[in-house]
């Protein structure tokens, strides 16, 4: 539970970290809930991660989020990694327990699924094949979430086929790894397509995919939020597809973090979205 007699502390560790919109998000929730506390960007070099994580407890932090490049390395430092984070292979959130030990979990999967649900009420993972483009850390959280939600067929396309195969072998179930040259055809008959590659992000190359085989009824999602509408999403929208951008994934992954740190489940409101969108 939240402690009105104590200044609440949390933050995000990354390198670099100043681009992160997480402080804006969490500090909005401190204000909304009338709590004395703050959420700070913590610029931590990779070689300083272990010392920084161990300092959370003595400094009185409830926990922290982790961003690039710490999500994998932190798994070796915390005292316990939960089953979800183990399956995804990365920690996005650290919780300091009462005895000072650190537990790691991953809220990216929750963030992705809840964002899609919030933006597209009535969406179902099992309504048809899903094409997932990319097989990095983001893809693992997306594939895990989709499989958990009951997706019956996940066509996982990646530039490096071996990375897609690794996920398909580890997760099993509905995931089928496909080579990069099949990316255009993988959209045929799909109910949803998700870009999890870095392509389309500011400063990165465009996602090279033709949408002509994607049914107009399909939902197109991106986990990128800078820019808010990637060229891939813009192309999908222009041909009539519904789209979901990546900002809400970031906003929604904060909810279970707050629940674990402060015992409160905050809301992702339209006001919060608009406030963060204005800064992008
Ligand atoms: P994250 O953890 O954010 O998902 P990542 O693990 O570096 O980031 O994964 C990036 C993804 O984008 C990978 O699927 C990568 O493909 P490879 O596995 O072949 O490296 C994909 N990616 C990056 N640049 C790409 C490009 N120019 N064309 C196609 N895919 C690209």
Short mmCIF file of N, CA, C and O in Angstrom, two decimals, residues 102-182:
data_model
loop_
_atom_site.label_atom_id
_atom_site.label_comp_id
_atom_site.label_asym_id
_atom_site.label_seq_id
_atom_site.Cartn_x
_atom_site.Cartn_y
_atom_site.Cartn_z
N UNK A 102 15.53 -8.06 -4.56
CA UNK A 102 14.99 -7.48 -5.80
C UNK A 102 14.31 -8.55 -6.63
O UNK A 102 14.89 -9.63 -6.87
N UNK A 103 13.09 -8.27 -7.08
CA UNK A 103 12.45 -9.22 -7.99
C UNK A 103 12.23 -8.54 -9.33
O UNK A 103 11.93 -7.33 -9.40
N UNK A 104 12.38 -9.31 -10.39
CA UNK A 104 12.27 -8.76 -11.74
C UNK A 104 11.08 -9.34 -12.46
O UNK A 104 10.80 -10.53 -12.38
N UNK A 105 10.35 -8.47 -13.18
CA UNK A 105 9.24 -8.95 -14.00
C UNK A 105 9.26 -8.23 -15.34
O UNK A 105 10.15 -7.41 -15.59
N UNK A 106 8.32 -8.58 -16.20
CA UNK A 106 8.26 -7.91 -17.50
C UNK A 106 6.82 -7.46 -17.75
O UNK A 106 5.91 -8.29 -17.81
N UNK A 107 6.62 -6.17 -17.89
CA UNK A 107 5.28 -5.62 -18.10
C UNK A 107 5.02 -5.20 -19.55
O UNK A 107 3.96 -4.64 -19.85
N UNK A 108 5.98 -5.46 -20.44
CA UNK A 108 5.82 -5.04 -21.84
C UNK A 108 4.66 -5.78 -22.51
O UNK A 108 3.93 -5.22 -23.34
N UNK A 109 4.55 -7.04 -22.15
CA UNK A 109 3.51 -7.89 -22.72
C UNK A 109 2.13 -7.37 -22.30
O UNK A 109 1.24 -7.18 -23.13
N UNK A 110 1.96 -7.07 -21.02
CA UNK A 110 0.74 -6.47 -20.49
C UNK A 110 0.46 -5.15 -21.22
O UNK A 110 -0.66 -4.86 -21.63
N UNK A 111 1.51 -4.34 -21.37
CA UNK A 111 1.36 -3.03 -22.00
C UNK A 111 0.86 -3.14 -23.43
O UNK A 111 -0.05 -2.41 -23.85
N UNK A 112 1.42 -4.09 -24.17
CA UNK A 112 1.03 -4.26 -25.57
C UNK A 112 -0.44 -4.69 -25.66
O UNK A 112 -1.24 -4.07 -26.36
N UNK A 113 -0.80 -5.74 -24.94
CA UNK A 113 -2.16 -6.30 -25.03
C UNK A 113 -3.20 -5.27 -24.53
O UNK A 113 -4.23 -5.06 -25.17
N UNK A 114 -2.92 -4.61 -23.42
CA UNK A 114 -3.91 -3.67 -22.89
C UNK A 114 -4.05 -2.42 -23.74
O UNK A 114 -5.13 -1.84 -23.81
N UNK A 115 -2.99 -2.03 -24.41
CA UNK A 115 -3.09 -0.90 -25.32
C UNK A 115 -4.01 -1.24 -26.49
O UNK A 115 -4.88 -0.47 -26.85
N UNK A 116 -3.80 -2.44 -27.07
CA UNK A 116 -4.64 -2.83 -28.21
C UNK A 116 -6.10 -2.91 -27.76
O UNK A 116 -7.00 -2.41 -28.43
N UNK A 117 -6.33 -3.49 -26.58
CA UNK A 117 -7.71 -3.61 -26.06
C UNK A 117 -8.34 -2.24 -25.84
O UNK A 117 -9.50 -2.02 -26.14
N UNK A 118 -7.53 -1.31 -25.29
CA UNK A 118 -8.05 0.02 -24.99
C UNK A 118 -8.39 0.79 -26.27
O UNK A 118 -9.41 1.45 -26.36
N UNK A 119 -7.52 0.64 -27.27
CA UNK A 119 -7.69 1.39 -28.51
C UNK A 119 -8.71 0.76 -29.45
O UNK A 119 -9.30 1.42 -30.28
N UNK A 120 -8.84 -0.56 -29.34
CA UNK A 120 -9.75 -1.30 -30.23
C UNK A 120 -10.62 -2.23 -29.39
O UNK A 120 -10.41 -3.45 -29.40
N UNK A 121 -11.59 -1.69 -28.68
CA UNK A 121 -12.44 -2.54 -27.84
C UNK A 121 -13.09 -3.62 -28.74
O UNK A 121 -13.46 -3.34 -29.86
N UNK A 122 -13.16 -4.81 -28.22
CA UNK A 122 -13.74 -5.88 -29.02
C UNK A 122 -12.70 -6.67 -29.79
O UNK A 122 -12.99 -7.70 -30.39
N UNK A 123 -11.45 -6.19 -29.75
CA UNK A 123 -10.37 -6.92 -30.42
C UNK A 123 -10.16 -8.29 -29.76
O UNK A 123 -10.26 -8.43 -28.55
N UNK A 124 -9.93 -9.29 -30.61
CA UNK A 124 -9.64 -10.63 -30.10
C UNK A 124 -8.40 -11.17 -30.80
O UNK A 124 -8.28 -11.06 -32.03
N UNK A 125 -7.52 -11.79 -30.02
CA UNK A 125 -6.29 -12.34 -30.60
C UNK A 125 -6.58 -13.57 -31.46
O UNK A 125 -5.79 -13.93 -32.32
N UNK A 126 -7.72 -14.20 -31.19
CA UNK A 126 -8.01 -15.46 -31.90
C UNK A 126 -8.94 -15.27 -33.09
O UNK A 126 -9.54 -16.22 -33.58
N UNK A 127 -9.05 -14.01 -33.58
CA UNK A 127 -9.99 -13.78 -34.68
C UNK A 127 -9.40 -14.09 -36.05
O UNK A 127 -10.09 -13.99 -37.06
N UNK A 128 -8.12 -14.46 -36.11
CA UNK A 128 -7.50 -14.81 -37.39
C UNK A 128 -5.99 -14.79 -37.25
O UNK A 128 -5.47 -14.46 -36.18
N UNK A 129 -5.29 -15.16 -38.31
CA UNK A 129 -3.81 -15.18 -38.24
C UNK A 129 -3.24 -13.80 -37.91
O UNK A 129 -3.79 -12.78 -38.32
N UNK A 130 -2.14 -13.80 -37.15
CA UNK A 130 -1.45 -12.54 -36.83
C UNK A 130 -0.05 -12.61 -37.43
O UNK A 130 0.65 -13.61 -37.24
N UNK A 131 0.34 -11.56 -38.16
CA UNK A 131 1.71 -11.49 -38.68
C UNK A 131 2.51 -10.58 -37.77
O UNK A 131 2.11 -9.44 -37.52
N UNK A 132 3.62 -11.08 -37.24
CA UNK A 132 4.50 -10.27 -36.39
C UNK A 132 5.80 -10.08 -37.15
O UNK A 132 6.44 -11.06 -37.56
N UNK A 133 6.20 -8.83 -37.36
CA UNK A 133 7.42 -8.52 -38.09
C UNK A 133 8.50 -8.17 -37.06
O UNK A 133 8.31 -7.25 -36.26
N UNK A 134 9.61 -8.91 -37.09
CA UNK A 134 10.70 -8.65 -36.16
C UNK A 134 10.77 -9.70 -35.07
O UNK A 134 9.75 -10.27 -34.66
N UNK A 135 11.99 -9.98 -34.62
CA UNK A 135 12.19 -11.04 -33.62
C UNK A 135 13.20 -10.61 -32.55
O UNK A 135 14.01 -11.41 -32.10
N UNK A 136 13.12 -9.35 -32.12
CA UNK A 136 13.98 -8.87 -31.04
C UNK A 136 13.25 -8.95 -29.71
O UNK A 136 12.27 -9.71 -29.56
N UNK A 137 13.69 -8.15 -28.74
CA UNK A 137 13.09 -8.17 -27.41
C UNK A 137 11.62 -7.77 -27.42
O UNK A 137 10.79 -8.40 -26.75
N UNK A 138 11.29 -6.74 -28.20
CA UNK A 138 9.90 -6.29 -28.27
C UNK A 138 9.00 -7.39 -28.84
O UNK A 138 7.89 -7.62 -28.35
N UNK A 139 9.52 -8.07 -29.85
CA UNK A 139 8.75 -9.14 -30.48
C UNK A 139 8.45 -10.27 -29.50
O UNK A 139 7.36 -10.84 -29.50
N UNK A 140 9.42 -10.59 -28.65
CA UNK A 140 9.21 -11.68 -27.68
C UNK A 140 8.02 -11.36 -26.76
O UNK A 140 7.20 -12.22 -26.48
N UNK A 141 7.95 -10.11 -26.30
CA UNK A 141 6.84 -9.72 -25.42
C UNK A 141 5.51 -9.75 -26.19
O UNK A 141 4.50 -10.22 -25.68
N UNK A 142 5.53 -9.28 -27.44
CA UNK A 142 4.32 -9.26 -28.27
C UNK A 142 3.85 -10.68 -28.57
O UNK A 142 2.67 -11.02 -28.39
N UNK A 143 4.78 -11.54 -29.00
CA UNK A 143 4.41 -12.94 -29.34
C UNK A 143 3.88 -13.66 -28.11
O UNK A 143 2.90 -14.40 -28.18
N UNK A 144 4.54 -13.44 -26.97
CA UNK A 144 4.11 -14.11 -25.74
C UNK A 144 2.69 -13.67 -25.37
O UNK A 144 1.83 -14.49 -25.06
N UNK A 145 2.45 -12.38 -25.46
CA UNK A 145 1.12 -11.84 -25.14
C UNK A 145 0.05 -12.36 -26.08
O UNK A 145 -1.02 -12.77 -25.64
N UNK A 146 0.35 -12.36 -27.37
CA UNK A 146 -0.63 -12.83 -28.35
C UNK A 146 -0.96 -14.30 -28.13
O UNK A 146 -2.12 -14.71 -28.18
N UNK A 147 0.08 -15.10 -27.87
CA UNK A 147 -0.13 -16.54 -27.65
C UNK A 147 -0.97 -16.75 -26.39
O UNK A 147 -1.91 -17.55 -26.39
N UNK A 148 -0.66 -15.98 -25.34
CA UNK A 148 -1.41 -16.09 -24.09
C UNK A 148 -2.88 -15.71 -24.28
O UNK A 148 -3.76 -16.25 -23.62
N UNK A 149 -3.11 -14.75 -25.18
CA UNK A 149 -4.48 -14.28 -25.43
C UNK A 149 -5.24 -15.21 -26.37
O UNK A 149 -6.37 -14.93 -26.75
N UNK A 150 -4.57 -16.27 -26.81
CA UNK A 150 -5.29 -17.28 -27.59
C UNK A 150 -5.10 -17.21 -29.10
O UNK A 150 -5.87 -17.84 -29.84
N UNK A 151 -4.09 -16.44 -29.58
CA UNK A 151 -3.86 -16.40 -31.03
C UNK A 151 -3.60 -17.83 -31.52
O UNK A 151 -2.83 -18.57 -30.92
N UNK A 152 -4.25 -18.18 -32.62
CA UNK A 152 -4.13 -19.57 -33.11
C UNK A 152 -3.00 -19.72 -34.11
O UNK A 152 -2.46 -20.81 -34.28
N UNK A 153 -2.66 -18.61 -34.80
CA UNK A 153 -1.57 -18.69 -35.78
C UNK A 153 -0.79 -17.38 -35.74
O UNK A 153 -1.35 -16.31 -35.98
N UNK A 154 0.49 -17.48 -35.42
CA UNK A 154 1.35 -16.29 -35.43
C UNK A 154 2.44 -16.52 -36.47
O UNK A 154 3.25 -17.43 -36.35
N UNK A 155 2.40 -15.70 -37.52
CA UNK A 155 3.41 -15.80 -38.59
C UNK A 155 4.53 -14.83 -38.23
O UNK A 155 4.37 -13.61 -38.34
N UNK A 156 5.65 -15.37 -37.79
CA UNK A 156 6.74 -14.53 -37.30
C UNK A 156 7.81 -14.38 -38.38
O UNK A 156 8.50 -15.33 -38.72
N UNK A 157 7.89 -13.17 -38.93
CA UNK A 157 8.80 -12.89 -40.04
C UNK A 157 9.96 -12.05 -39.53
O UNK A 157 9.74 -11.05 -38.86
N UNK A 158 11.18 -12.44 -39.85
CA UNK A 158 12.32 -11.63 -39.42
C UNK A 158 13.44 -11.64 -40.44
O UNK A 158 13.61 -12.62 -41.17
N UNK A 159 14.18 -10.52 -40.49
CA UNK A 159 15.31 -10.41 -41.42
C UNK A 159 16.28 -11.56 -41.19
O UNK A 159 16.77 -12.17 -42.14
N UNK A 160 16.58 -11.86 -39.92
CA UNK A 160 17.45 -13.00 -39.60
C UNK A 160 16.54 -14.14 -39.15
O UNK A 160 16.02 -14.14 -38.03
N UNK A 161 16.36 -15.11 -40.04
CA UNK A 161 15.40 -16.19 -39.78
C UNK A 161 15.71 -16.92 -38.47
O UNK A 161 14.81 -17.30 -37.73
N UNK A 162 17.02 -17.08 -38.17
CA UNK A 162 17.41 -17.83 -36.97
C UNK A 162 16.80 -17.22 -35.70
O UNK A 162 16.41 -17.95 -34.79
N UNK A 163 16.69 -15.88 -35.65
CA UNK A 163 16.11 -15.23 -34.46
C UNK A 163 14.63 -15.57 -34.32
O UNK A 163 14.13 -15.79 -33.22
N UNK A 164 13.93 -15.62 -35.44
CA UNK A 164 12.50 -15.97 -35.41
C UNK A 164 12.35 -17.44 -35.01
O UNK A 164 11.45 -17.79 -34.24
N UNK A 165 13.24 -18.28 -35.53
CA UNK A 165 13.17 -19.71 -35.20
C UNK A 165 13.38 -19.95 -33.71
O UNK A 165 12.73 -20.80 -33.11
N UNK A 166 14.31 -19.18 -33.13
CA UNK A 166 14.57 -19.32 -31.68
C UNK A 166 13.29 -19.08 -30.87
O UNK A 166 12.96 -19.83 -29.96
N UNK A 167 12.57 -18.01 -31.24
CA UNK A 167 11.33 -17.68 -30.52
C UNK A 167 10.30 -18.79 -30.75
O UNK A 167 9.65 -19.25 -29.81
N UNK A 168 10.17 -19.23 -32.00
CA UNK A 168 9.19 -20.27 -32.32
C UNK A 168 9.50 -21.55 -31.53
O UNK A 168 8.59 -22.20 -31.01
N UNK A 169 10.78 -21.88 -31.43
CA UNK A 169 11.15 -23.11 -30.71
C UNK A 169 10.92 -22.96 -29.21
O UNK A 169 10.42 -23.86 -28.56
N UNK A 170 11.30 -21.80 -28.68
CA UNK A 170 11.13 -21.59 -27.23
C UNK A 170 9.68 -21.52 -26.81
O UNK A 170 9.28 -22.12 -25.81
N UNK A 171 8.88 -20.76 -27.56
CA UNK A 171 7.48 -20.54 -27.17
C UNK A 171 6.58 -21.66 -27.68
O UNK A 171 5.56 -21.96 -27.08
N UNK A 172 6.93 -22.24 -28.83
CA UNK A 172 6.13 -23.31 -29.43
C UNK A 172 4.74 -22.80 -29.78
O UNK A 172 4.57 -21.66 -30.20
N UNK A 173 3.75 -23.64 -29.60
CA UNK A 173 2.36 -23.27 -29.83
C UNK A 173 2.10 -22.75 -31.22
O UNK A 173 2.50 -23.37 -32.22
N UNK A 174 1.45 -21.59 -31.31
CA UNK A 174 0.98 -21.11 -32.62
C UNK A 174 2.04 -20.40 -33.47
O UNK A 174 1.73 -19.93 -34.56
N UNK A 175 3.29 -20.30 -32.98
CA UNK A 175 4.27 -19.47 -33.70
C UNK A 175 5.00 -20.24 -34.81
O UNK A 175 5.57 -21.30 -34.58
N UNK A 176 4.95 -19.64 -36.00
CA UNK A 176 5.62 -20.23 -37.15
C UNK A 176 6.63 -19.22 -37.69
O UNK A 176 6.25 -18.09 -38.04
N UNK A 177 7.92 -19.58 -37.72
CA UNK A 177 8.95 -18.66 -38.21
C UNK A 177 9.00 -18.68 -39.73
O UNK A 177 8.99 -19.74 -40.34
N UNK A 178 9.05 -17.49 -40.33
CA UNK A 178 9.08 -17.39 -41.79
C UNK A 178 10.25 -16.50 -42.24
O UNK A 178 10.59 -15.54 -41.54
N UNK A 179 10.84 -16.83 -43.39
CA UNK A 179 11.97 -16.00 -43.87
C UNK A 179 11.52 -14.62 -44.33
O UNK A 179 10.36 -14.41 -44.67
N UNK A 180 12.47 -13.69 -44.33
CA UNK A 180 12.21 -12.28 -44.64
C UNK A 180 11.54 -12.08 -46.00
O UNK A 180 10.69 -11.23 -46.16
N UNK A 181 11.94 -12.90 -46.99
CA UNK A 181 11.36 -12.68 -48.33
C UNK A 181 9.89 -13.10 -48.40
O UNK A 181 9.23 -12.88 -49.41
N UNK A 182 9.38 -13.69 -47.34
CA UNK A 182 7.94 -14.03 -47.34
C UNK A 182 7.10 -12.99 -46.59
O UNK A 182 5.92 -13.21 -46.35
#
